[in-house]
Coordinates of C-alpha atoms and ligand atoms in Angstrom, one line a residue:
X24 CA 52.1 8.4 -87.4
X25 CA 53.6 11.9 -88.6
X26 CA 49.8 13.2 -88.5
X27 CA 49.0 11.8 -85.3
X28 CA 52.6 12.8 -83.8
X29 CA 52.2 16.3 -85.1
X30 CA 48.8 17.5 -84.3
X31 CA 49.1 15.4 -80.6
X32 CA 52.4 17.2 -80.2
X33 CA 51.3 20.6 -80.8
X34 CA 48.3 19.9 -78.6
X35 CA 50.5 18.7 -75.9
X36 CA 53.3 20.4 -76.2
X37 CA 51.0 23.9 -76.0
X38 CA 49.8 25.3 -79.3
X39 CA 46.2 23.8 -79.1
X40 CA 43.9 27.3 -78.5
X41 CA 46.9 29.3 -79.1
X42 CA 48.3 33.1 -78.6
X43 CA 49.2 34.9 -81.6
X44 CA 53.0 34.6 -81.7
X45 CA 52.3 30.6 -81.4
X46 CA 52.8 29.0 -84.2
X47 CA 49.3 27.3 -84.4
X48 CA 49.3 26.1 -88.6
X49 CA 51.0 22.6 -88.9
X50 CA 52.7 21.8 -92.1
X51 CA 51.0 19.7 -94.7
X52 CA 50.4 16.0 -93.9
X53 CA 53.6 13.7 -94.6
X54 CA 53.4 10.0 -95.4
X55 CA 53.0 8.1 -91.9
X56 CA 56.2 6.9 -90.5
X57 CA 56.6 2.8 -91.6
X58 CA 55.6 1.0 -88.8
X59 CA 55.8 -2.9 -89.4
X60 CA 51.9 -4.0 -89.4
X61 CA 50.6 -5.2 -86.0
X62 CA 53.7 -3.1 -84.4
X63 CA 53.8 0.3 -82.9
X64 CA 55.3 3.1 -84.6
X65 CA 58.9 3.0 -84.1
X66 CA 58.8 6.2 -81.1
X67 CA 56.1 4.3 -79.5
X68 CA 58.1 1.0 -79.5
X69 CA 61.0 3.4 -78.2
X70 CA 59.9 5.7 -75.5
X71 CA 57.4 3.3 -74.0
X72 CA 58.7 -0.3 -74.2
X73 CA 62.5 0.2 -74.9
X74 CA 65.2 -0.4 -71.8
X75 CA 67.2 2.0 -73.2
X76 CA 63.9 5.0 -72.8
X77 CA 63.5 3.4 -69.5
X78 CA 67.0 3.9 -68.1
X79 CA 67.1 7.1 -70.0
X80 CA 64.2 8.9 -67.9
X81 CA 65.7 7.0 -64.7
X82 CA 68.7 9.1 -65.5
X83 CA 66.8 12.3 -65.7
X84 CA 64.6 11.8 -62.5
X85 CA 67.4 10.6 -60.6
X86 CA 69.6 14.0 -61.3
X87 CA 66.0 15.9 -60.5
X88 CA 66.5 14.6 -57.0
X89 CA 69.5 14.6 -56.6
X90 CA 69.7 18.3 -57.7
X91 CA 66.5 19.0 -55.5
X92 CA 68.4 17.8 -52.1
X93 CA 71.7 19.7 -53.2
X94 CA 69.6 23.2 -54.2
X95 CA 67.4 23.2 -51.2
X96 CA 70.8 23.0 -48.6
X97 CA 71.9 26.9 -49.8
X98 CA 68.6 29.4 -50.7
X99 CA 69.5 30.5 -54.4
X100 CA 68.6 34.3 -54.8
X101 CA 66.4 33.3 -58.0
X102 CA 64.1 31.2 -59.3
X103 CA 64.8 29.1 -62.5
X104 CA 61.7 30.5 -63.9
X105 CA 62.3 33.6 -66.5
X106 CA 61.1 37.2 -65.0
X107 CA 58.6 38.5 -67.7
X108 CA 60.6 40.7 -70.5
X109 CA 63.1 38.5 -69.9
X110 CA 65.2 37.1 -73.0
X111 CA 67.3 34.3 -73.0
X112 CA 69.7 37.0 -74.7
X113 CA 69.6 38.8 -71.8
X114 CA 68.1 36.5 -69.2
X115 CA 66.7 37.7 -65.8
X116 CA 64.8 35.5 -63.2
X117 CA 62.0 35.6 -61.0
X118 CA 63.9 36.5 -57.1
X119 CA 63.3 33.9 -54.8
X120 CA 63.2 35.8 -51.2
X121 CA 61.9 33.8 -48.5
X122 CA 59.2 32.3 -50.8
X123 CA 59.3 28.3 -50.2
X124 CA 60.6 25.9 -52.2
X125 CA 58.7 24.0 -55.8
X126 CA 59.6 22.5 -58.3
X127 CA 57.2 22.4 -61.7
X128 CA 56.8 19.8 -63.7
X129 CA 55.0 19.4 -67.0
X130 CA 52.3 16.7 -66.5
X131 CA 52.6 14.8 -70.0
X132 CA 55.8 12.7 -71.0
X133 CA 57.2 14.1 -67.9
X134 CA 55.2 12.7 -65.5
X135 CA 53.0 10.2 -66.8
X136 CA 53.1 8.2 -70.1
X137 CA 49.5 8.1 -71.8
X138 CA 50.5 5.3 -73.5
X139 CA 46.7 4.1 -73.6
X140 CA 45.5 7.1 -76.5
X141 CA 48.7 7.1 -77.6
X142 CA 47.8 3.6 -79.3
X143 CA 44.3 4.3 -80.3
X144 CA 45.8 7.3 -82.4
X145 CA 48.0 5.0 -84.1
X146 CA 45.9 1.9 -84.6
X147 CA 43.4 4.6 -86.3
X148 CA 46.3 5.9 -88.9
X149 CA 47.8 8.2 -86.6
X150 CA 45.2 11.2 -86.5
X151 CA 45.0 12.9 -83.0
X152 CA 41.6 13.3 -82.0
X153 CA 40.4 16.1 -79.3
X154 CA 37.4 13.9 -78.7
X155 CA 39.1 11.2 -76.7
X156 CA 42.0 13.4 -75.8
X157 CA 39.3 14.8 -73.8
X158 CA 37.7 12.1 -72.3
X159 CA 41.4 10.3 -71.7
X160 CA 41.5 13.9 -69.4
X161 CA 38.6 13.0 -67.6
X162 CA 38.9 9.2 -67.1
X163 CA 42.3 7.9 -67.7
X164 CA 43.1 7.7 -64.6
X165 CA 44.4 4.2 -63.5
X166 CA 45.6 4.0 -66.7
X167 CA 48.2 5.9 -67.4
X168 CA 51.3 5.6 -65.8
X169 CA 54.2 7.5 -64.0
X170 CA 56.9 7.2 -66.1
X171 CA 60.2 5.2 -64.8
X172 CA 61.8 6.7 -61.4
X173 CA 59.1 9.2 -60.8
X174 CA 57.6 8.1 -57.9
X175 CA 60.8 7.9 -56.3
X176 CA 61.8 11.6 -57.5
X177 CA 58.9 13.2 -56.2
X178 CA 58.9 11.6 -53.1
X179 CA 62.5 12.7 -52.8
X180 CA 61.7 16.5 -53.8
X181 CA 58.2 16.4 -50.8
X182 CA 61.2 15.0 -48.6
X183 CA 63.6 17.5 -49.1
X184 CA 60.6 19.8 -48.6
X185 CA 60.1 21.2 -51.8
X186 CA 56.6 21.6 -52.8
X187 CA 56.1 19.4 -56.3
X188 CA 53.5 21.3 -59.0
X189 CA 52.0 20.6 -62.0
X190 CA 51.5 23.1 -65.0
X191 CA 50.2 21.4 -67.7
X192 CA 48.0 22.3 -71.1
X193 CA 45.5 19.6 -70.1
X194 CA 42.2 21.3 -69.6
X195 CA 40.7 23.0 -66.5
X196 CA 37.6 21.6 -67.5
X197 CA 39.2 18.3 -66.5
X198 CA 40.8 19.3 -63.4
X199 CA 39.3 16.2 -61.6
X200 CA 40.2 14.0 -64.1
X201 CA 43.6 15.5 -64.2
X202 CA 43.8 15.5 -60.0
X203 CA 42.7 12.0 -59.7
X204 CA 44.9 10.8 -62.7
X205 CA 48.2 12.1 -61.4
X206 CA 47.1 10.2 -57.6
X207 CA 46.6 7.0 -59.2
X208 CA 49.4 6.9 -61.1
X209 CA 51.0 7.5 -57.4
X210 CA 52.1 10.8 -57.7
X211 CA 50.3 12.2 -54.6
X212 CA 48.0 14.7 -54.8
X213 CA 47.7 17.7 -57.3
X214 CA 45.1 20.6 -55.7
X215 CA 44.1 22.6 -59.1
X216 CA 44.9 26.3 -58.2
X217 CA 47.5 25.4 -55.7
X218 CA 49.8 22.5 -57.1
X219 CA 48.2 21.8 -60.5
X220 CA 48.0 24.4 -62.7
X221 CA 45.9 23.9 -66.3
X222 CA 45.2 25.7 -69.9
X223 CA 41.9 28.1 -69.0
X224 CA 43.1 28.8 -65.8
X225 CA 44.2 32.3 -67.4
X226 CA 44.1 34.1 -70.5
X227 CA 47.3 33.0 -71.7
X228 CA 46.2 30.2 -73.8
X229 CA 48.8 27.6 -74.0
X230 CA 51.6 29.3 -72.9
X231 CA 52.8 28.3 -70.0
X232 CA 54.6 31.5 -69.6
X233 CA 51.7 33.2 -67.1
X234 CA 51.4 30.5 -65.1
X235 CA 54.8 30.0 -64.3
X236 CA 55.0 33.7 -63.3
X237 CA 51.5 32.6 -60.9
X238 CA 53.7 29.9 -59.7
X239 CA 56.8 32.2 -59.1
X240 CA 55.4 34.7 -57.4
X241 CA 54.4 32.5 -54.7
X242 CA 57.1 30.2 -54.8
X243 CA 61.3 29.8 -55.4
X244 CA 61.5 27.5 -58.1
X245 CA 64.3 25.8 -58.2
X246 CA 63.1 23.2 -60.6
X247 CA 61.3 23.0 -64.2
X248 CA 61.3 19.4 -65.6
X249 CA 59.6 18.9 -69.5
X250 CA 59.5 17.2 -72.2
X251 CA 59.5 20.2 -74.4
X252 CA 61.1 23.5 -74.6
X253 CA 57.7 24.9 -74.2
X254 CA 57.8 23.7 -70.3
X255 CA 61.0 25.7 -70.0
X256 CA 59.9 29.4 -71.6
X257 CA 57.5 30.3 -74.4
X258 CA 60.1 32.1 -76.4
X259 CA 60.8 28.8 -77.8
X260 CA 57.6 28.8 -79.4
X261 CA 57.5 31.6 -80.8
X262 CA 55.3 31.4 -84.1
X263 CA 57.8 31.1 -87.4
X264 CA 60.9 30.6 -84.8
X265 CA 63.7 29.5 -87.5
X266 CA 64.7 25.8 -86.6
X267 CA 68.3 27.0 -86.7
X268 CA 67.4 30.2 -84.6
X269 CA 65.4 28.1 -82.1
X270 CA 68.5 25.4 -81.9
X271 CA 70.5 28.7 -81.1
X272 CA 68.4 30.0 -78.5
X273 CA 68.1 26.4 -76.7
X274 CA 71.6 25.5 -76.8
X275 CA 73.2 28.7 -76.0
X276 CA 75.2 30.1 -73.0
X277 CA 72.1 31.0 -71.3
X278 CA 70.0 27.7 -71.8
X279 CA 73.2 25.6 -71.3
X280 CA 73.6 27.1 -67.9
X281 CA 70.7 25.7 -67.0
X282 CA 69.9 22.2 -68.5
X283 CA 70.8 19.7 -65.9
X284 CA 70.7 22.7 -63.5
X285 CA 67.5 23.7 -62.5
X286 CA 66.1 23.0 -65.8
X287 CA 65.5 19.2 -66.9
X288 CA 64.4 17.4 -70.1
X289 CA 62.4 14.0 -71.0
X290 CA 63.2 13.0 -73.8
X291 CA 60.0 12.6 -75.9
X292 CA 60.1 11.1 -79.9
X293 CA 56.5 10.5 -79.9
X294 CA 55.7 13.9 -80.7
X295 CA 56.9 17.1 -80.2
X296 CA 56.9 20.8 -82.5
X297 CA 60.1 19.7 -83.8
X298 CA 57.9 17.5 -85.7
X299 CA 58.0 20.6 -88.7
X300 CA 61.3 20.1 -89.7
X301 CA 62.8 18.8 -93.1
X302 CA 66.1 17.2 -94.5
X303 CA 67.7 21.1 -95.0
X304 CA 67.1 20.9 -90.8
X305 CA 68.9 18.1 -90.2
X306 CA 71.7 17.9 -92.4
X307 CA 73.8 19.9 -94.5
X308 CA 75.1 19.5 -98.5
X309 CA 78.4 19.5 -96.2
X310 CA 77.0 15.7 -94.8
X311 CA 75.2 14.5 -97.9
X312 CA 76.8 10.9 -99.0
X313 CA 75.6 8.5 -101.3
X314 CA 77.1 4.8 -101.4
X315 CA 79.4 4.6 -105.2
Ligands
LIG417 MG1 54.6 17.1 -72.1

């Protein structure tokens, strides 16, 4: 599950046909995660069948519309999306002017659960494999599913008339596939070029930095919802980003001025680039214990 999680994660989350400052070599292999035989891996079991995931991104969609309607009532001189230079040191935003309202979503674990692959991956031993990634693009649709509550938020966001868009690193070779997946999941529709925006659409790889400046310049964002930081600003991804560095940068002043304020996370622990880290990451000799 740690191989599948880990090469599907950086696929989804943006590092598949990366830019240099990406970090695009995964850390050796580790032992799959223990999943009881004839079970799903314990995320799987989590995010996709647990009430408690299910409430959780009900929570998160909820505040996205609620949020939406409240924005939308007094024109914000910015967008939410970071002006190019920008640092979240320093941060500066794209101005909004009388550009009309969007809010961009990330497409995968943010707006639909691809619960189908997901399970192939892990019945196989957990290797991610670009092969039927590719034709899950093309022909999923029907199959997956918009994740709990977003129906409702983006009919709420169209309502409030705030345009809803799409920037995801799915392919723009599969633009249908991705157009006609998000519409059967009951999304609406997603126009590649205009309210779906995919990785080959410009040179930037799988940063989703150039596209949100695309999206920006035509529109005043007043929302970004992801399921990881990469959906928020590619300085997060910057190649050989110390964990601790990257936990500083996310969960500073800057970044904490915006989560739950223009900026809005899924939470996603079927894969994800956090995925690299090791015990010295998530605890301390301050927190080590051992029973007498
Ligand atoms: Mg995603």
């Amino acid at each position: 599950m740690r191989g599948l999680a880990l090469t599907a994660g950086l696929l989804l989350a943006g590092c598949a046909s990366a830019p240099a400052e990406v970090a695009t070599t995964p850390p050796p292999p580790a032992a799959a995660a223990p999943a009881e035989a004839g079970k799903p891996p314990v995320p799987l079991q989590y995010l996709y069948g647990s009430a408690e995931a299910a409430i959780a991104v009900r929570a998160v969609n909820a505040r996205i519309a609620g949020y939406g309607a409240w924005r939308v009532k007094e024109r914000p001189r910015d967008s939410v999306v970071l002006a190019p230079g920008a640092t979240m040191d320093a941060p500066r935003f794209e101005p909004c002017g009388d550009k009309p309202f969007a809010a961009v979503f990330d497409a995968d674990e943010t707006l639909i659960w691809n619960i189908a692959p997901m399970r192939l991956f892990a019945e196989k031993g957990g290797a991610f494999d670009l092969a039927v990634w590719d034709q899950w693009e093309k022909t999923g649709a029907g199959k997956a599913k918009a994740m709990p509550g977003t129906v409702e938020m983006v009919n709420a966001l169209r309502a409030a008339g705030i345009t809803v868009i799409a920037n995801t690193n799915r392919s723009a070779g599969n633009a249908k596939g991705s157009e006609d997946t998000l519409r059967a999941a009951g999304l609406g529709e997603f126009k590649h070029g205009e309210t779906l925006f995919l990785m080959g659409d410009d040179a930037g790889g799988s940063s989703k930095d150039p596209r949100r400046a695309t999206i920006a310049s035509k529109y005043c964002v007043i929302i970004l919802g992801g399921d990881q930081l990469g959906d928020f600003s590619q300085q997060f991804n910057v190649k050989d980003l110390p964990a601790a560095q990257r936990m500083a940068l996310a969960t500073g002043p800057a970044a904490t001025a915006l989560w739950d304020k223009g900026w809005f996370l899924f939470p996603n622990p079927v894969y994800g680039p956090w995925q690299t880290l090791g015990w010295d990451d998530i605890s301390s000799t301050d927190s080590e214990w051992k029973p007498r």
